[in-house]
Amino acid sequence: MSNLRFKSVEEATARKAVKVELPKERVEAYYARQVFNRQRMFEYLPKETYDALVEAIDNRKPLSRELADSVAEGMKRWALENGARHYTHWFHPLTGSTAEKHDAFIEHDGKGGVVEKFSGKLLVQQEPDASSFPSGGIRNTFEARGYSAWDISSPAFIVDNTLCIPTVFVSYTGESLDYKTPLLRSLNSIDKAATRVARFFNDDVKHVICNLGWEQEYFLVDEALYAARPDLVMTGRTLMGHESAKNQQLEDHYFGSIPSRVEAFMLELELEAHKLGIPAKTRHNEVAPNQFEIAPIFEEANLANDHNLLLMSLMEEVARRHNFRVLLHEKPFAGINGSGKHNNWSLGTDTGILLFAPGKNDHDNFRFVTFVANVMAAVYRHNGLLKASIVNATNQHRLGANEAPPAIISMFLGSAVSSILDRVEKADSISAITFDGKENICLDIAQIPELTLDNTDRNRTSPFAFTGNRFEYRAVGSSANNASALIALNAAVAAQLDDFASTVEARVAAGEDRDAVMLDEVKKLIRDSKAIHFDGNGYSDEWKEEAARRGLDVETSAPLMYDRYMLPQSVEMFEKTGVLSRKEIEARNEVKWEMFTKKIQIESRVLGDLAINHVIPAAVRYQSLLLDNVYKIQQLFKGSKADSISAQDLGNIEAISDHVSAIKSGVENMVNARKHANHLGSEREKAIAYHDDVCPYMEQIRYHIDKLELMVDNEIWPLPKYRELLFVR
């Protein structure tokens, strides 16, 4: 391996950028070319079918099987004309990634040949094998039947030669086996609840749409170096590696000039994304070396989530064409920033109103305050659950480290919003709810215009921050399915808005003035949820202590955080909103515990193999060279001179022995801890044991390996080092 490494380092890091052929048309000409969107529907469907389908999509209604046949015929014609040979139901199982089974557009023609057919039955429903997907006990291994069903709200698209149809995935007994089903339920729930409250201010509102703008962070590494790191290949992160002398401490990578190889990758990624209707807009260097970000224009949340999952698959494919591997793990390298997927979450009405944007009069400002106060209350009441929705075996490495949000959910509001909430709390009428006009900064430089200040600053240490007309949920991990966080957040806010609406309606029905009632209830929400509001430094030890005093959830163990799903208030909230049943919650927790255990199990096995079969032999080989050198010095020089010359080598020899011994005993103890955990009775107990007993040994082993990396001859060390992995050339 060492020869491969040292031959490949120069080769891998000296590659030229792959030339990308730019389309001759402008972006608008090829944007969504591979998507069966409304423009394609209008072209390929009969007018009656098109109108009925659009009506069903816009008003959240099911489509009849008769109309499905007509849609299927038009969709097939479009797909075949664009090179598709197969179709698949594309769904999001509880693995966290996507799944698909391809079928050709062929049926027997009764004459010994075939014809290309695609019916409404095949479009609407299929039966993928459910036995091998995680189900948390909902399905036994021998119970294989599960159903995928067409999600009409997310358009079909073509990848390579396959028509992909977004679908939900449910068991034979009706429970959700995926992320999309409860996400759609949560979106329907928040639509209904938020519409109830929005109609207190505007009777014309018929729907509230949840929007999402994700920011996808990622690392790139050279493919040859990636192949020489078994830990990266099998776990997505480096299980060992001393930090480079230079990493991100100079802050020279953030927003810096994009390396030509990376820019070529980004360009092709954007081209492919645009063809698939993914509105990629922003790209830049992130803080850590070799870390980058891509972000789209915001979209309706269900579609945005589909696009994010599609983009993650696309990134891996395009990266290989540029001799890169993309790393979506939240913490692939120790000591530098990890990667998140900031979820910019907002609500807007079908009349064009952004519910988290201040208005121009008392009425609009009161609407803004009402929705912000309800979100505060929801996040406060379910802060432990929201944290559980974003934590896993990979994201737990990131939270609280190197600019990642802390493992405590709090809300940053900024000085302007905080000030208005303080005034509302003391107000006697909604006329007191006013916002100061935006301020300007004059730099007194003739060539520079005045700068307009936003109504809030940014707080990079806040996991849930108000950023103007939306909330930025920064704690979501880079490899995650956004739906996990959105399901919990939407359900919590929907339940809170429903409670608020019911209380207001009951008091108004009893004869009270509606504005006075709403102001009174909003003031209660502000007072009762103050504990969640924190605009300070979320990294400080003082905040951790203060958060505990406020009653916020400060648990840091991922397996224990999952218990928050089974709290009575969580189960009641999910069932009340219709997002998840108790059985589905229990099953998902089983899957979460099992996935946590398996990921740590794989990491510990890989680490043990590398430690015993790669690191220790290299260290012993170098130790033997030192011993040989000491022996020769002792033979050549006599007495104190020989002792003086060989003293440093003798110290290194002893230190290597100590580290090797510690690694061997650490691996043995880790294996024994793993064996003990594997024999525990429940998935929860196993996950806790892996977190509490196996993970600490992994850290101990890494410590000694990283010390050896600094001591062993560079030509003997078997793995590419951080200084090689982290800098694209």
Coordinates of C-alpha atoms in Angstrom, one line a residue, residues 2-378:
S2 CA 2.8 2.4 0.8
N3 CA 4.2 2.2 -2.8
L4 CA 0.7 2.8 -4.2
R5 CA 0.3 5.8 -1.9
F6 CA 3.6 7.5 -2.7
K7 CA 3.2 6.9 -6.5
S8 CA -0.3 8.2 -6.5
V9 CA 0.0 11.3 -4.3
E10 CA 1.8 13.4 -6.9
E11 CA -0.3 11.9 -9.7
A12 CA -3.6 12.5 -8.0
T13 CA -2.9 16.0 -6.8
A14 CA -1.4 17.2 -10.1
R15 CA -4.4 16.4 -12.3
K16 CA -5.6 19.0 -14.7
A17 CA -9.2 20.1 -14.7
V18 CA -11.5 18.0 -16.9
K19 CA -12.9 20.0 -19.8
V20 CA -16.7 20.6 -19.5
E21 CA -18.6 21.2 -22.7
L22 CA -21.0 24.1 -22.2
P23 CA -24.4 24.0 -23.9
K24 CA -24.8 26.5 -26.6
E25 CA -28.2 27.5 -25.3
R26 CA -28.8 29.7 -22.3
V27 CA -29.9 28.1 -19.0
E28 CA -33.6 28.8 -19.5
A29 CA -33.5 26.8 -22.8
Y30 CA -32.3 23.5 -21.2
Y31 CA -33.5 24.0 -17.6
A32 CA -35.7 21.0 -16.5
R33 CA -35.3 19.4 -19.9
Q34 CA -35.3 16.0 -18.2
V35 CA -38.4 16.7 -16.0
F36 CA -42.1 16.0 -16.7
N37 CA -43.1 19.3 -15.3
R38 CA -46.2 21.3 -16.1
Q39 CA -44.9 22.5 -19.4
R40 CA -44.3 18.9 -20.5
M41 CA -47.7 17.9 -19.1
F42 CA -49.4 20.6 -21.1
E43 CA -47.6 19.4 -24.3
Y44 CA -48.2 15.6 -23.8
L45 CA -51.5 15.3 -22.0
P46 CA -55.0 15.9 -23.2
K47 CA -56.4 19.2 -21.9
E48 CA -58.9 17.5 -19.7
T49 CA -56.3 15.3 -18.2
Y50 CA -53.9 18.2 -17.7
D51 CA -56.5 20.4 -16.0
A52 CA -57.5 17.5 -13.7
L53 CA -53.9 16.7 -12.8
V54 CA -53.1 20.4 -12.0
E55 CA -56.3 20.7 -9.9
A56 CA -55.3 17.6 -8.0
I57 CA -51.8 18.8 -7.3
D58 CA -52.8 22.3 -6.3
N59 CA -55.6 21.2 -4.0
R60 CA -54.0 18.1 -2.5
K61 CA -56.5 15.7 -4.1
P62 CA -56.1 12.1 -5.3
L63 CA -56.2 11.3 -9.0
S64 CA -58.7 8.8 -10.4
R65 CA -57.3 5.6 -12.0
E66 CA -58.9 6.6 -15.3
L67 CA -57.0 9.8 -15.5
A68 CA -53.9 8.0 -14.4
D69 CA -54.0 5.9 -17.6
S70 CA -54.1 9.1 -19.6
V71 CA -51.2 10.6 -17.6
A72 CA -49.2 7.3 -18.0
E73 CA -49.6 7.3 -21.8
G74 CA -48.4 10.9 -22.1
M75 CA -45.6 10.4 -19.7
K76 CA -44.4 7.3 -21.6
R77 CA -44.4 9.1 -24.9
W78 CA -42.3 11.9 -23.5
A79 CA -39.9 9.5 -21.8
L80 CA -39.4 7.4 -24.9
E81 CA -38.8 10.4 -27.0
N82 CA -36.1 11.5 -24.6
G83 CA -34.2 8.2 -24.6
A84 CA -35.8 6.4 -21.6
R85 CA -35.9 2.6 -21.9
H86 CA -36.9 1.8 -18.3
Y87 CA -39.1 3.3 -15.6
T88 CA -38.8 3.0 -11.8
H89 CA -40.6 4.0 -8.7
W90 CA -38.1 6.2 -6.8
F91 CA -38.6 6.3 -3.0
H92 CA -36.9 7.1 0.3
P93 CA -36.6 4.1 2.5
L94 CA -35.5 4.4 6.2
T95 CA -31.9 3.7 5.1
G96 CA -31.6 7.5 4.6
S97 CA -30.8 7.2 0.9
T98 CA -33.0 6.5 -2.2
A99 CA -34.1 3.2 -3.8
E100 CA -35.3 2.1 -7.2
K101 CA -36.1 -1.0 -9.2
H102 CA -36.0 -0.6 -13.0
D103 CA -38.6 -2.2 -15.4
A104 CA -38.5 -2.0 -19.1
F105 CA -41.4 -0.5 -21.1
I106 CA -42.3 -3.8 -22.7
E107 CA -45.2 -6.3 -22.6
H108 CA -45.9 -9.4 -24.8
D109 CA -47.8 -8.5 -28.0
G110 CA -49.3 -12.0 -28.2
K111 CA -47.5 -12.7 -31.5
G112 CA -44.1 -13.7 -30.1
G113 CA -42.8 -10.1 -29.9
V114 CA -43.2 -7.2 -27.5
V115 CA -44.8 -3.7 -27.5
E116 CA -43.9 -0.7 -25.3
K117 CA -46.6 -0.1 -22.8
F118 CA -47.0 1.9 -19.6
S119 CA -50.4 1.9 -17.8
G120 CA -51.9 4.0 -15.1
K121 CA -51.8 1.0 -12.8
L122 CA -48.0 0.8 -13.2
L123 CA -47.7 4.5 -12.7
V124 CA -49.8 4.7 -9.6
Q125 CA -48.8 1.7 -7.7
Q126 CA -46.1 -1.0 -7.6
E127 CA -44.9 -3.7 -5.2
P128 CA -41.2 -3.6 -4.4
D129 CA -39.9 -6.2 -2.0
A130 CA -40.2 -4.7 1.5
S131 CA -38.4 -7.5 3.4
S132 CA -34.8 -6.2 3.1
F133 CA -35.5 -2.5 3.9
P134 CA -35.4 -1.3 7.6
S135 CA -38.9 -1.6 9.1
G136 CA -38.2 -1.5 12.9
G137 CA -40.3 -4.7 13.3
I138 CA -43.3 -3.6 11.3
R139 CA -42.5 -6.3 8.8
N140 CA -40.9 -9.7 9.4
T141 CA -38.2 -10.8 7.0
F142 CA -40.6 -13.4 5.5
E143 CA -43.3 -10.8 5.0
A144 CA -42.0 -9.3 1.8
R145 CA -45.0 -7.3 0.5
G146 CA -44.8 -3.5 0.4
Y147 CA -46.3 -0.9 -1.9
S148 CA -44.9 2.2 -3.6
A149 CA -47.5 4.8 -4.7
W150 CA -47.1 7.8 -7.0
D151 CA -46.6 11.3 -5.4
I152 CA -48.3 13.5 -7.9
S153 CA -46.9 16.6 -6.3
S154 CA -43.3 15.9 -7.3
P155 CA -42.7 15.6 -11.1
A156 CA -41.2 12.6 -12.7
F157 CA -37.7 12.9 -14.2
I158 CA -35.2 11.1 -16.4
V159 CA -31.8 10.0 -15.2
D160 CA -29.6 8.4 -17.8
N161 CA -32.1 6.1 -19.6
T162 CA -34.6 5.6 -16.8
L163 CA -37.9 7.5 -16.0
C164 CA -37.9 8.0 -12.3
I165 CA -41.4 8.5 -10.6
P166 CA -41.3 9.9 -7.0
T167 CA -43.3 7.7 -4.7
V168 CA -44.2 6.9 -1.1
F169 CA -43.4 3.5 0.3
V170 CA -45.7 1.8 2.8
S171 CA -46.1 -1.7 4.3
Y172 CA -48.8 -4.2 3.4
T173 CA -50.5 -3.2 6.7
G174 CA -50.4 0.5 5.8
E175 CA -47.6 1.8 7.9
S176 CA -45.0 4.1 6.5
L177 CA -41.7 2.5 5.6
D178 CA -40.1 5.7 4.2
Y179 CA -39.5 9.4 4.8
K180 CA -41.7 10.9 2.2
T181 CA -45.0 9.6 3.6
P182 CA -44.8 11.3 7.0
L183 CA -43.2 14.3 5.3
L184 CA -46.3 14.7 3.1
R185 CA -48.5 14.2 6.1
S186 CA -46.6 16.9 8.0
L187 CA -46.9 19.3 5.1
N188 CA -50.7 18.7 4.9
S189 CA -50.9 19.2 8.7
I190 CA -49.0 22.5 8.8
D191 CA -51.0 23.6 5.7
K192 CA -54.3 23.1 7.6
A193 CA -53.1 24.5 10.9
A194 CA -51.3 27.5 9.6
T195 CA -54.2 28.3 7.2
R196 CA -56.5 28.4 10.2
V197 CA -54.4 31.0 11.9
A198 CA -53.6 32.9 8.7
R199 CA -57.3 33.3 8.0
F200 CA -57.6 35.3 11.3
F201 CA -55.7 38.0 9.3
N202 CA -56.9 37.4 5.7
D203 CA -60.0 35.4 4.7
D204 CA -58.7 34.9 1.2
V205 CA -56.0 32.4 2.3
K206 CA -56.8 28.9 1.1
H207 CA -53.4 27.2 1.7
V208 CA -50.1 27.7 3.4
I209 CA -47.1 26.3 1.7
C210 CA -44.0 25.2 3.5
N211 CA -40.8 26.2 1.7
L212 CA -37.3 24.9 2.0
G213 CA -33.9 26.2 0.9
W214 CA -31.1 23.8 1.7
E215 CA -27.4 24.6 1.7
Q216 CA -25.4 21.4 1.0
E217 CA -21.9 21.3 2.3
Y218 CA -19.4 18.6 1.2
F219 CA -15.7 17.7 0.9
L220 CA -13.8 16.6 -2.2
V221 CA -10.8 14.3 -2.1
D222 CA -8.7 13.0 -4.9
E223 CA -9.9 9.5 -6.0
A224 CA -6.5 7.9 -5.8
L225 CA -5.9 9.1 -2.3
Y226 CA -9.5 8.1 -1.3
A227 CA -8.8 4.5 -2.6
A228 CA -5.7 4.4 -0.4
R229 CA -7.7 5.1 2.7
P230 CA -9.9 2.0 3.6
D231 CA -11.6 4.0 6.4
L232 CA -12.8 6.6 3.9
V233 CA -14.0 4.0 1.5
M234 CA -16.0 2.0 4.1
T235 CA -17.1 4.6 6.6
G236 CA -17.0 7.9 4.8
R237 CA -14.6 9.4 7.4
T238 CA -11.0 9.2 8.5
L239 CA -10.9 7.0 11.7
M240 CA -7.3 8.2 12.3
G241 CA -5.0 11.0 11.1
H242 CA -3.1 13.7 12.8
E243 CA -4.2 17.2 11.8
S244 CA -2.1 19.0 9.2
A245 CA 0.3 21.7 10.3
K246 CA -1.9 24.0 8.1
N247 CA -5.6 23.5 7.9
Q248 CA -8.2 26.2 8.3
Q249 CA -6.5 28.4 10.9
L250 CA -5.6 31.1 8.4
E251 CA -9.2 31.3 7.3
D252 CA -7.9 31.6 3.7
H253 CA -10.1 29.0 2.1
Y254 CA -13.5 30.5 2.9
F255 CA -15.0 32.2 -0.2
G256 CA -11.5 32.0 -1.8
S257 CA -10.8 31.4 -5.4
I258 CA -12.2 28.0 -6.5
P259 CA -9.5 25.6 -7.7
S260 CA -9.8 25.0 -11.5
R261 CA -10.5 21.2 -11.0
V262 CA -13.2 21.9 -8.5
E263 CA -14.7 24.7 -10.6
A264 CA -14.9 22.2 -13.5
F265 CA -16.7 19.7 -11.3
M266 CA -19.1 22.4 -10.0
L267 CA -19.9 23.6 -13.5
E268 CA -20.8 20.1 -14.7
L269 CA -22.8 19.4 -11.5
E270 CA -24.8 22.6 -12.1
L271 CA -25.4 21.7 -15.7
E272 CA -26.7 18.3 -14.8
A273 CA -28.7 19.7 -11.9
H274 CA -30.4 22.4 -14.1
K275 CA -31.4 19.7 -16.7
L276 CA -33.2 17.9 -13.8
G277 CA -34.9 21.1 -12.7
I278 CA -32.8 21.5 -9.5
P279 CA -32.4 25.3 -9.2
A280 CA -28.7 25.3 -8.1
K281 CA -27.7 29.0 -7.7
T282 CA -24.8 29.4 -5.2
R283 CA -21.4 27.8 -5.0
H284 CA -18.4 28.7 -3.0
N285 CA -15.4 27.4 -0.9
E286 CA -16.4 26.6 2.7
V287 CA -14.2 27.2 5.7
A288 CA -12.3 23.9 5.8
P289 CA -9.8 23.0 3.1
N290 CA -11.4 20.9 0.3
Q291 CA -14.8 21.8 1.7
F292 CA -17.4 23.4 -0.6
E293 CA -21.1 24.3 -0.7
I294 CA -23.9 24.3 -3.3
A295 CA -27.3 25.9 -2.6
P296 CA -30.5 26.3 -4.7
I297 CA -33.3 28.8 -4.8
F298 CA -35.9 27.8 -2.3
E299 CA -38.8 25.5 -3.4
E300 CA -41.9 23.8 -1.9
A301 CA -40.4 21.6 0.8
N302 CA -41.4 18.2 -0.6
L303 CA -39.9 19.0 -4.0
A304 CA -36.9 20.6 -2.4
N305 CA -36.2 17.5 -0.4
D306 CA -36.5 15.3 -3.5
H307 CA -34.1 17.6 -5.3
N308 CA -31.6 17.4 -2.5
L309 CA -31.6 13.6 -2.5
L310 CA -31.3 13.6 -6.3
L311 CA -28.4 16.1 -6.1
M312 CA -26.5 14.0 -3.6
S313 CA -26.6 11.0 -6.0
L314 CA -25.6 13.3 -8.9
M315 CA -22.7 14.7 -6.9
E316 CA -21.1 11.3 -6.5
E317 CA -21.5 10.4 -10.2
V318 CA -20.1 13.8 -11.4
A319 CA -17.2 13.7 -8.9
R320 CA -15.9 10.4 -10.3
R321 CA -15.8 11.9 -13.8
H322 CA -13.5 14.5 -12.4
N323 CA -11.3 12.0 -10.5
F324 CA -12.8 13.1 -7.2
R325 CA -14.8 11.4 -4.5
V326 CA -17.4 13.5 -2.7
L327 CA -17.6 13.1 1.1
L328 CA -21.0 13.8 2.6
H329 CA -20.1 12.6 6.1
E330 CA -20.7 15.2 8.7
K331 CA -17.2 14.9 10.1
P332 CA -14.8 13.2 7.7
F333 CA -11.7 14.9 9.2
A334 CA -11.0 15.6 12.8
G335 CA -9.9 19.1 14.0
I336 CA -11.6 21.1 11.2
N337 CA -15.1 22.1 10.3
G338 CA -17.7 19.4 9.6
S339 CA -20.4 19.6 7.0
G340 CA -24.1 20.5 7.6
K341 CA -27.1 21.0 5.4
H342 CA -28.7 24.2 6.7
N343 CA -32.4 24.0 6.2
N344 CA -33.9 27.5 5.5
W345 CA -37.5 26.9 6.5
S346 CA -40.4 29.3 5.9
L347 CA -44.1 29.4 5.4
G348 CA -46.0 31.4 2.8
T349 CA -49.7 31.7 1.8
D350 CA -51.2 31.0 -1.6
T351 CA -51.9 34.8 -1.7
G352 CA -48.2 35.5 -1.7
I353 CA -47.6 36.5 1.9
L354 CA -44.5 35.4 3.7
L355 CA -45.7 34.6 7.3
F356 CA -42.2 35.2 8.8
A357 CA -41.7 38.6 7.2
P358 CA -42.7 41.9 9.0
G359 CA -45.2 44.0 7.3
K360 CA -45.9 47.7 6.7
N361 CA -48.7 48.2 9.2
D362 CA -49.9 47.0 12.6
H363 CA -52.1 44.3 11.2
D364 CA -49.3 42.7 9.1
N365 CA -46.8 43.0 12.0
F366 CA -49.2 41.4 14.4
R367 CA -49.5 38.5 12.0
F368 CA -45.7 38.2 11.9
V369 CA -45.4 38.2 15.7
T370 CA -48.2 35.7 16.0
F371 CA -46.4 33.1 13.8
V372 CA -43.0 33.8 15.3
A373 CA -44.4 33.3 18.8
N374 CA -46.1 30.0 17.9
V375 CA -42.8 28.7 16.4
M376 CA -41.0 29.7 19.5
A377 CA -43.5 27.8 21.6
A378 CA -43.3 24.7 19.4

